[in-house]
Amino acid sequence: MPAAPRERAPIGFLALAGLAAAFFVLPLVGLVVRTPWASALADLSAPAVIDALRLSMITSLGATAISVVLGVPLAWVYARVEFPGKLVLRALTTLPMVLPPVVGGIALLVAFGRRGVFGEPLFDLFGLRLPFSTAGVIVAETFVAMPFLVLTVEAALRSMDRRYEDAARTLGASRVRVFRTVTLPLVGPAIGAGMVLCWARALGEFGATITFAGNFRGETQTLPLAAYLALEQNVDTAVLLGLTLLGISLVVLVALRDRYLRAV
Amino acid sequence: MRGVGTILLAVQVAACGGAAPLGPAAPAAAGRPLSGTVTVLAAASLTDAFNVLGTEFTRVNPQVTVKASYAASSALVAQIVQGAEADVFASADEPSMRRLVDARLSESSPRIIASNKLQIAVGAGNPKKISALADLARPDVVVVLGAPTVPVGAYATQVFDKAGVRVAPKSHEADVKAVVSKVSLGEADAGIVYGTDVRAGGAKVQGVDIPDQHNVIARYPIAAVKGSKNAKAAAAFIDFVASPRGLDVIAGFGFLRP
């Protein structure tokens, strides 16, 4: 990246920017200051914490995988295909980004719950039930997180130079081959960035998860749920769990910053 | 974080621990009308009763605004200890109130305003034919409970211990209302909740009684929070809640009298 030309910022502007930065940094400082470092290791290796950490990893990675498999094609359709009702459909599928997650969880319950509109036939026919299961956690996280990936990839598909695809087509490559050998590599960084955003959102998911999937250790109790319930019993544990989530997310975001997030 | 005020107020609460024999929502006896906002943090199971109490109180003290917020008592006391602004705390269990007292954040000694028995909440029509606690151990019955850290979850554990029943719940919900909603949506076949929550749950849930020898009586203490900016109004609100009229309102929602 070429170095940005130095600019003299107006003082007032700098002050506001500093205030904005402080607004995000101060709560994190609070967490670090209040962390009971002395008992940190013991608290973090408690079986309930290990279970929550393991479950959070499984479900957030699962949600990210599903989001890639389903979300990249959806982004491609949004970027390349015109059809009636596209605007509305696109709005509907990005709604979870602004919807309160608890509302998302209620919607999932009435749709896919055991007595849900679609959940009841699924349960009667296949005995499949999502609430109170790890699969339900993955569904809730996917619901809330996939839009981040779809929007990121769609933006990249729209802004890429389509002449490469056209050239490949005129040279006789099939649509599938063009997608695989030209389109995918070009939007690869955006897919990576979308995956990171999607994973980070899934990892932090709370409202939809506790509403739709419930809360049970080892089955549906992810780190955010464990942190919330720990707050009622032991603030130290809650702070520590919060810091753990923070640490994981920060490491990943910083590590991937240069590789992927630039594409956003 | 808010620095917890240390202003000691000379509000003497008569008849601690019981219902004070005060007139219904008597407007400030000293003549000057009460004003300002009273922030009440109350147990989720008190939601409906306290909404009515708040309305009645402001009718008599029109310059006072009652702001009530409902959640699991354990969550509320954690918020207060962490510095949340609150004038009055009404808990669904005594351990949560004890945490407030232990943190030296109670202005007055707690008074019991209601008690509540536990019931088994089941779906309308009782589709799984649940008639006793032992039915909750059946493998075909999906049970959800409050988390063990939440009063209703701790009570449920006591009930099962007394009855000698071992239950494998599918979920530990964050508060009693969440247990009721899982049952009323049909996701769970049964849950242990307060009798009042079954009443409040409407047509989609019904209750199955738990015999007295296995039941737990939940007692609801209320206290003013130390450092309140509106201690006079807070004390008046508590007096009103503990007055015969206040206790009638609470009992009207199915609570047992203290």
GROMACS .gro file of N, CA, C and O in nm, chain A residues 78-160:
model
  332
   78TYR      N    1  -2.681  -1.265  -0.614
   78TYR     CA    2  -2.714  -1.124  -0.592
   78TYR      C    3  -2.633  -1.033  -0.683
   78TYR      O    4  -2.682  -0.930  -0.730
   79ALA      N    5  -2.507  -1.069  -0.708
   79ALA     CA    6  -2.420  -0.981  -0.786
   79ALA      C    7  -2.443  -0.995  -0.936
   79ALA      O    8  -2.422  -0.901  -1.012
   80ARG      N    9  -2.488  -1.114  -0.980
   80ARG     CA   10  -2.488  -1.141  -1.124
   80ARG      C   11  -2.623  -1.166  -1.187
   80ARG      O   12  -2.636  -1.163  -1.308
   81VAL      N   13  -2.723  -1.201  -1.110
   81VAL     CA   14  -2.851  -1.242  -1.168
   81VAL      C   15  -2.958  -1.139  -1.133
   81VAL      O   16  -2.966  -1.094  -1.020
   82GLU      N   17  -3.036  -1.102  -1.235
   82GLU     CA   18  -3.149  -1.012  -1.209
   82GLU      C   19  -3.276  -1.095  -1.204
   82GLU      O   20  -3.299  -1.181  -1.289
   83PHE      N   21  -3.356  -1.074  -1.103
   83PHE     CA   22  -3.486  -1.143  -1.097
   83PHE      C   23  -3.583  -1.058  -1.017
   83PHE      O   24  -3.541  -0.974  -0.935
   84PRO      N   25  -3.713  -1.075  -1.043
   84PRO     CA   26  -3.811  -0.993  -0.970
   84PRO      C   27  -3.806  -1.022  -0.821
   84PRO      O   28  -3.787  -1.137  -0.780
   85GLY      N   29  -3.819  -0.920  -0.742
   85GLY     CA   30  -3.820  -0.939  -0.596
   85GLY      C   31  -3.682  -0.949  -0.537
   85GLY      O   32  -3.666  -0.976  -0.418
   86LYS      N   33  -3.578  -0.924  -0.618
   86LYS     CA   34  -3.442  -0.940  -0.569
   86LYS      C   35  -3.413  -0.844  -0.454
   86LYS      O   36  -3.353  -0.883  -0.352
   87LEU      N   37  -3.459  -0.720  -0.470
   87LEU     CA   38  -3.432  -0.620  -0.366
   87LEU      C   39  -3.489  -0.664  -0.232
   87LEU      O   40  -3.424  -0.656  -0.127
   88VAL      N   41  -3.614  -0.712  -0.238
   88VAL     CA   42  -3.681  -0.754  -0.114
   88VAL      C   43  -3.611  -0.874  -0.054
   88VAL      O   44  -3.583  -0.880   0.066
   89LEU      N   45  -3.581  -0.972  -0.139
   89LEU     CA   46  -3.516  -1.093  -0.090
   89LEU      C   47  -3.380  -1.059  -0.027
   89LEU      O   48  -3.345  -1.108   0.080
   90ARG      N   49  -3.308  -0.970  -0.095
   90ARG     CA   50  -3.176  -0.931  -0.045
   90ARG      C   51  -3.190  -0.863   0.092
   90ARG      O   52  -3.113  -0.888   0.184
   91ALA      N   53  -3.294  -0.779   0.105
   91ALA     CA   54  -3.316  -0.713   0.233
   91ALA      C   55  -3.350  -0.816   0.340
   91ALA      O   56  -3.299  -0.811   0.452
   92LEU      N   57  -3.434  -0.913   0.305
   92LEU     CA   58  -3.474  -1.015   0.402
   92LEU      C   59  -3.354  -1.096   0.451
   92LEU      O   60  -3.344  -1.129   0.568
   93THR      N   61  -3.263  -1.128   0.357
   93THR     CA   62  -3.152  -1.214   0.398
   93THR      C   63  -3.041  -1.137   0.469
   93THR      O   64  -2.951  -1.198   0.524
   94THR      N   65  -3.049  -1.003   0.467
   94THR     CA   66  -2.950  -0.930   0.545
   94THR      C   67  -3.010  -0.876   0.675
   94THR      O   68  -2.941  -0.817   0.757
   95LEU      N   69  -3.140  -0.898   0.691
   95LEU     CA   70  -3.210  -0.850   0.809
   95LEU      C   71  -3.146  -0.893   0.942
   95LEU      O   72  -3.141  -0.813   1.036
   96PRO      N   73  -3.097  -1.019   0.952
   96PRO     CA   74  -3.039  -1.060   1.081
   96PRO      C   75  -2.926  -0.969   1.129
   96PRO      O   76  -2.894  -0.969   1.247
   97MET      N   77  -2.866  -0.890   1.037
   97MET     CA   78  -2.758  -0.801   1.081
   97MET      C   79  -2.811  -0.690   1.171
   97MET      O   80  -2.739  -0.638   1.255
   98VAL      N   81  -2.936  -0.650   1.150
   98VAL     CA   82  -2.990  -0.539   1.229
   98VAL      C   83  -3.098  -0.585   1.327
   98VAL      O   84  -3.134  -0.513   1.419
   99LEU      N   85  -3.150  -0.707   1.307
   99LEU     CA   86  -3.253  -0.760   1.396
   99LEU      C   87  -3.194  -0.788   1.534
   99LEU      O   88  -3.083  -0.836   1.544
  100PRO      N   89  -3.269  -0.756   1.642
  100PRO     CA   90  -3.219  -0.801   1.772
  100PRO      C   91  -3.207  -0.954   1.769
  100PRO      O   92  -3.302  -1.022   1.727
  101PRO      N   93  -3.092  -1.008   1.809
  101PRO     CA   94  -3.073  -1.153   1.799
  101PRO      C   95  -3.182  -1.234   1.871
  101PRO      O   96  -3.219  -1.342   1.825
  102VAL      N   97  -3.237  -1.179   1.981
  102VAL     CA   98  -3.342  -1.252   2.051
  102VAL      C   99  -3.464  -1.270   1.960
  102VAL      O  100  -3.526  -1.377   1.956
  103VAL      N  101  -3.493  -1.167   1.882
  103VAL     CA  102  -3.605  -1.176   1.788
  103VAL      C  103  -3.575  -1.283   1.683
  103VAL      O  104  -3.662  -1.362   1.646
  104GLY      N  105  -3.450  -1.286   1.638
  104GLY     CA  106  -3.409  -1.390   1.545
  104GLY      C  107  -3.432  -1.528   1.606
  104GLY      O  108  -3.480  -1.620   1.539
  105GLY      N  109  -3.398  -1.542   1.734
  105GLY     CA  110  -3.416  -1.669   1.803
  105GLY      C  111  -3.562  -1.709   1.812
  105GLY      O  112  -3.598  -1.825   1.792
  106ILE      N  113  -3.649  -1.612   1.839
  106ILE     CA  114  -3.793  -1.641   1.845
  106ILE      C  115  -3.842  -1.685   1.707
  106ILE      O  116  -3.916  -1.783   1.694
  107ALA      N  117  -3.797  -1.613   1.603
  107ALA     CA  118  -3.837  -1.649   1.466
  107ALA      C  119  -3.792  -1.790   1.433
  107ALA      O  120  -3.868  -1.870   1.375
  108LEU      N  121  -3.670  -1.824   1.472
  108LEU     CA  122  -3.620  -1.960   1.447
  108LEU      C  123  -3.704  -2.063   1.522
  108LEU      O  124  -3.735  -2.170   1.470
  109LEU      N  125  -3.742  -2.029   1.646
  109LEU     CA  126  -3.823  -2.122   1.726
  109LEU      C  127  -3.957  -2.150   1.661
  109LEU      O  128  -3.999  -2.266   1.648
  110VAL      N  129  -4.028  -2.044   1.620
  110VAL     CA  130  -4.160  -2.067   1.563
  110VAL      C  131  -4.151  -2.129   1.424
  110VAL      O  132  -4.247  -2.188   1.376
  111ALA      N  133  -4.034  -2.118   1.359
  111ALA     CA  134  -4.019  -2.181   1.228
  111ALA      C  135  -3.967  -2.324   1.241
  111ALA      O  136  -4.025  -2.418   1.186
  112PHE      N  137  -3.860  -2.341   1.317
  112PHE     CA  138  -3.792  -2.471   1.319
  112PHE      C  139  -3.798  -2.543   1.454
  112PHE      O  140  -3.732  -2.644   1.473
  113GLY      N  141  -3.875  -2.489   1.548
  113GLY     CA  142  -3.889  -2.557   1.676
  113GLY      C  143  -3.966  -2.688   1.661
  113GLY      O  144  -4.018  -2.720   1.554
  114ARG      N  145  -3.978  -2.761   1.770
  114ARG     CA  146  -4.047  -2.890   1.765
  114ARG      C  147  -4.193  -2.874   1.724
  114ARG      O  148  -4.252  -2.960   1.662
  115ARG      N  149  -4.253  -2.760   1.765
  115ARG     CA  150  -4.391  -2.730   1.725
  115ARG      C  151  -4.393  -2.621   1.619
  115ARG      O  152  -4.495  -2.559   1.594
  116GLY      N  153  -4.279  -2.595   1.557
  116GLY     CA  154  -4.268  -2.485   1.462
  116GLY      C  155  -4.336  -2.518   1.330
  116GLY      O  156  -4.369  -2.633   1.300
  117VAL      N  157  -4.354  -2.413   1.249
  117VAL     CA  158  -4.425  -2.429   1.121
  117VAL      C  159  -4.356  -2.534   1.034
  117VAL      O  160  -4.421  -2.620   0.974
  118PHE      N  161  -4.223  -2.529   1.026
  118PHE     CA  162  -4.150  -2.628   0.947
  118PHE      C  163  -4.085  -2.733   1.036
  118PHE      O  164  -4.054  -2.842   0.991
  119GLY      N  165  -4.065  -2.697   1.161
  119GLY     CA  166  -3.998  -2.788   1.253
  119GLY      C  167  -4.085  -2.908   1.287
  119GLY      O  168  -4.033  -3.019   1.306
  120GLU      N  169  -4.216  -2.888   1.297
  120GLU     CA  170  -4.304  -2.998   1.336
  120GLU      C  171  -4.301  -3.112   1.234
  120GLU      O  172  -4.278  -3.227   1.271
  121PRO      N  173  -4.318  -3.081   1.101
  121PRO     CA  174  -4.305  -3.192   1.004
  121PRO      C  175  -4.167  -3.256   1.006
  121PRO      O  176  -4.156  -3.379   0.994
  122LEU      N  177  -4.063  -3.174   1.023
  122LEU     CA  178  -3.928  -3.230   1.028
  122LEU      C  179  -3.915  -3.328   1.144
  122LEU      O  180  -3.854  -3.434   1.132
  123PHE      N  181  -3.975  -3.289   1.258
  123PHE     CA  182  -3.966  -3.374   1.377
  123PHE      C  183  -4.048  -3.501   1.357
  123PHE      O  184  -4.002  -3.612   1.388
  124ASP      N  185  -4.170  -3.485   1.303
  124ASP     CA  186  -4.256  -3.602   1.283
  124ASP      C  187  -4.197  -3.700   1.183
  124ASP      O  188  -4.204  -3.821   1.201
  125LEU      N  189  -4.137  -3.646   1.075
  125LEU     CA  190  -4.088  -3.734   0.968
  125LEU      C  191  -3.952  -3.795   1.002
  125LEU      O  192  -3.928  -3.912   0.980
  126PHE      N  193  -3.862  -3.710   1.053
  126PHE     CA  194  -3.724  -3.757   1.072
  126PHE      C  195  -3.680  -3.761   1.217
  126PHE      O  196  -3.568  -3.801   1.246
  127GLY      N  197  -3.767  -3.715   1.308
  127GLY     CA  198  -3.725  -3.708   1.448
  127GLY      C  199  -3.618  -3.604   1.471
  127GLY      O  200  -3.547  -3.606   1.571
  128LEU      N  201  -3.607  -3.511   1.374
  128LEU     CA  202  -3.503  -3.409   1.383
  128LEU      C  203  -3.550  -3.295   1.472
  128LEU      O  204  -3.655  -3.236   1.448
  129ARG      N  205  -3.474  -3.265   1.577
  129ARG     CA  206  -3.511  -3.148   1.656
  129ARG      C  207  -3.389  -3.061   1.681
  129ARG      O  208  -3.284  -3.108   1.720
  130LEU      N  209  -3.406  -2.933   1.651
  130LEU     CA  210  -3.293  -2.842   1.662
  130LEU      C  211  -3.280  -2.778   1.799
  130LEU      O  212  -3.169  -2.767   1.851
  131PRO      N  213  -3.392  -2.730   1.862
  131PRO     CA  214  -3.374  -2.669   1.994
  131PRO      C  215  -3.310  -2.766   2.092
  131PRO      O  216  -3.333  -2.888   2.082
  132PHE      N  217  -3.231  -2.715   2.182
  132PHE     CA  218  -3.161  -2.794   2.283
  132PHE      C  219  -3.057  -2.887   2.221
  132PHE      O  220  -3.021  -2.987   2.280
  133SER      N  221  -3.011  -2.857   2.099
  133SER     CA  222  -2.907  -2.941   2.041
  133SER      C  223  -2.794  -2.853   1.989
  133SER      O  224  -2.815  -2.735   1.960
  134THR      N  225  -2.675  -2.914   1.977
  134THR     CA  226  -2.562  -2.840   1.923
  134THR      C  227  -2.591  -2.793   1.781
  134THR      O  228  -2.552  -2.683   1.741
  135ALA      N  229  -2.664  -2.876   1.704
  135ALA     CA  230  -2.702  -2.835   1.569
  135ALA      C  231  -2.784  -2.707   1.573
  135ALA      O  232  -2.770  -2.620   1.486
  136GLY      N  233  -2.867  -2.695   1.675
  136GLY     CA  234  -2.948  -2.574   1.690
  136GLY      C  235  -2.862  -2.451   1.713
  136GLY      O  236  -2.891  -2.343   1.662
  137VAL      N  237  -2.754  -2.468   1.789
  137VAL     CA  238  -2.662  -2.357   1.811
  137VAL      C  239  -2.601  -2.314   1.679
  137VAL      O  240  -2.593  -2.194   1.647
  138ILE      N  241  -2.560  -2.413   1.598
  138ILE     CA  242  -2.499  -2.380   1.469
  138ILE      C  243  -2.599  -2.308   1.380
  138ILE      O  244  -2.566  -2.211   1.311
  139VAL      N  245  -2.725  -2.353   1.382
  139VAL     CA  246  -2.829  -2.287   1.301
  139VAL      C  247  -2.845  -2.142   1.346
  139VAL      O  248  -2.847  -2.050   1.264
  140ALA      N  249  -2.853  -2.120   1.477
  140ALA     CA  250  -2.871  -1.984   1.528
  140ALA      C  251  -2.753  -1.895   1.488
  140ALA      O  252  -2.770  -1.782   1.444
  141GLU      N  253  -2.631  -1.949   1.502
  141GLU     CA  254  -2.513  -1.869   1.470
  141GLU      C  255  -2.506  -1.841   1.319
  141GLU      O  256  -2.469  -1.731   1.278
  142THR      N  257  -2.543  -1.941   1.239
  142THR     CA  258  -2.540  -1.921   1.094
  142THR      C  259  -2.640  -1.813   1.054
  142THR      O  260  -2.611  -1.726   0.970
  143PHE      N  261  -2.757  -1.818   1.114
  143PHE     CA  262  -2.863  -1.721   1.084
  143PHE      C  263  -2.814  -1.578   1.107
  143PHE      O  264  -2.839  -1.489   1.027
  144VAL      N  265  -2.743  -1.560   1.216
  144VAL     CA  266  -2.701  -1.425   1.252
  144VAL      C  267  -2.574  -1.384   1.177
  144VAL      O  268  -2.555  -1.266   1.146
  145ALA      N  269  -2.487  -1.480   1.144
  145ALA     CA  270  -2.353  -1.445   1.094
  145ALA      C  271  -2.339  -1.449   0.943
  145ALA      O  272  -2.259  -1.375   0.886
  146MET      N  273  -2.415  -1.535   0.875
  146MET     CA  274  -2.395  -1.550   0.730
  146MET      C  275  -2.408  -1.420   0.651
  146MET      O  276  -2.333  -1.398   0.556
  147PRO      N  277  -2.503  -1.330   0.687
  147PRO     CA  278  -2.516  -1.206   0.609
  147PRO      C  279  -2.385  -1.127   0.598
  147PRO      O  280  -2.361  -1.063   0.496
  148PHE      N  281  -2.300  -1.134   0.700
  148PHE     CA  282  -2.173  -1.062   0.694
  148PHE      C  283  -2.087  -1.114   0.579
  148PHE      O  284  -2.022  -1.037   0.510
  149LEU      N  285  -2.089  -1.246   0.559
  149LEU     CA  286  -2.012  -1.305   0.452
  149LEU      C  287  -2.075  -1.272   0.317
  149LEU      O  288  -2.006  -1.233   0.223
  150VAL      N  289  -2.206  -1.283   0.309
  150VAL     CA  290  -2.275  -1.260   0.182
  150VAL      C  291  -2.249  -1.117   0.133
  150VAL      O  292  -2.212  -1.095   0.017
  151LEU      N  293  -2.263  -1.020   0.221
  151LEU     CA  294  -2.245  -0.881   0.180
  151LEU      C  295  -2.101  -0.854   0.136
  151LEU      O  296  -2.078  -0.785   0.037
  152THR      N  297  -2.005  -0.910   0.211
  152THR     CA  298  -1.864  -0.888   0.177
  152THR      C  299  -1.832  -0.945   0.040
  152THR      O  300  -1.768  -0.880  -0.044
  153VAL      N  301  -1.876  -1.069   0.016
  153VAL     CA  302  -1.844  -1.136  -0.110
  153VAL      C  303  -1.919  -1.069  -0.226
  153VAL      O  304  -1.864  -1.050  -0.335
  154GLU      N  305  -2.043  -1.030  -0.199
  154GLU     CA  306  -2.121  -0.965  -0.306
  154GLU      C  307  -2.052  -0.836  -0.350
  154GLU      O  308  -2.041  -0.809  -0.470
  155ALA      N  309  -2.005  -0.758  -0.255
  155ALA     CA  310  -1.939  -0.632  -0.289
  155ALA      C  311  -1.817  -0.658  -0.374
  155ALA      O  312  -1.791  -0.588  -0.473
  156ALA      N  313  -1.741  -0.762  -0.342
  156ALA     CA  314  -1.620  -0.794  -0.418
  156ALA      C  315  -1.657  -0.839  -0.559
  156ALA      O  316  -1.592  -0.801  -0.657
  157LEU      N  317  -1.763  -0.919  -0.571
  157LEU     CA  318  -1.804  -0.967  -0.703
  157LEU      C  319  -1.849  -0.851  -0.791
  157LEU      O  320  -1.825  -0.849  -0.912
  158ARG      N  321  -1.913  -0.753  -0.729
  158ARG     CA  322  -1.961  -0.639  -0.806
  158ARG      C  323  -1.845  -0.551  -0.853
  158ARG      O  324  -1.851  -0.491  -0.959
  159SER      N  325  -1.741  -0.540  -0.770
  159SER     CA  326  -1.635  -0.446  -0.804
  159SER      C  327  -1.522  -0.510  -0.883
  159SER      O  328  -1.433  -0.440  -0.928
  160MET      N  329  -1.526  -0.642  -0.902
  160MET     CA  330  -1.414  -0.704  -0.974
  160MET      C  331  -1.424  -0.676  -1.123
  160MET      O  332  -1.530  -0.644  -1.177
   0.00000   0.00000   0.00000
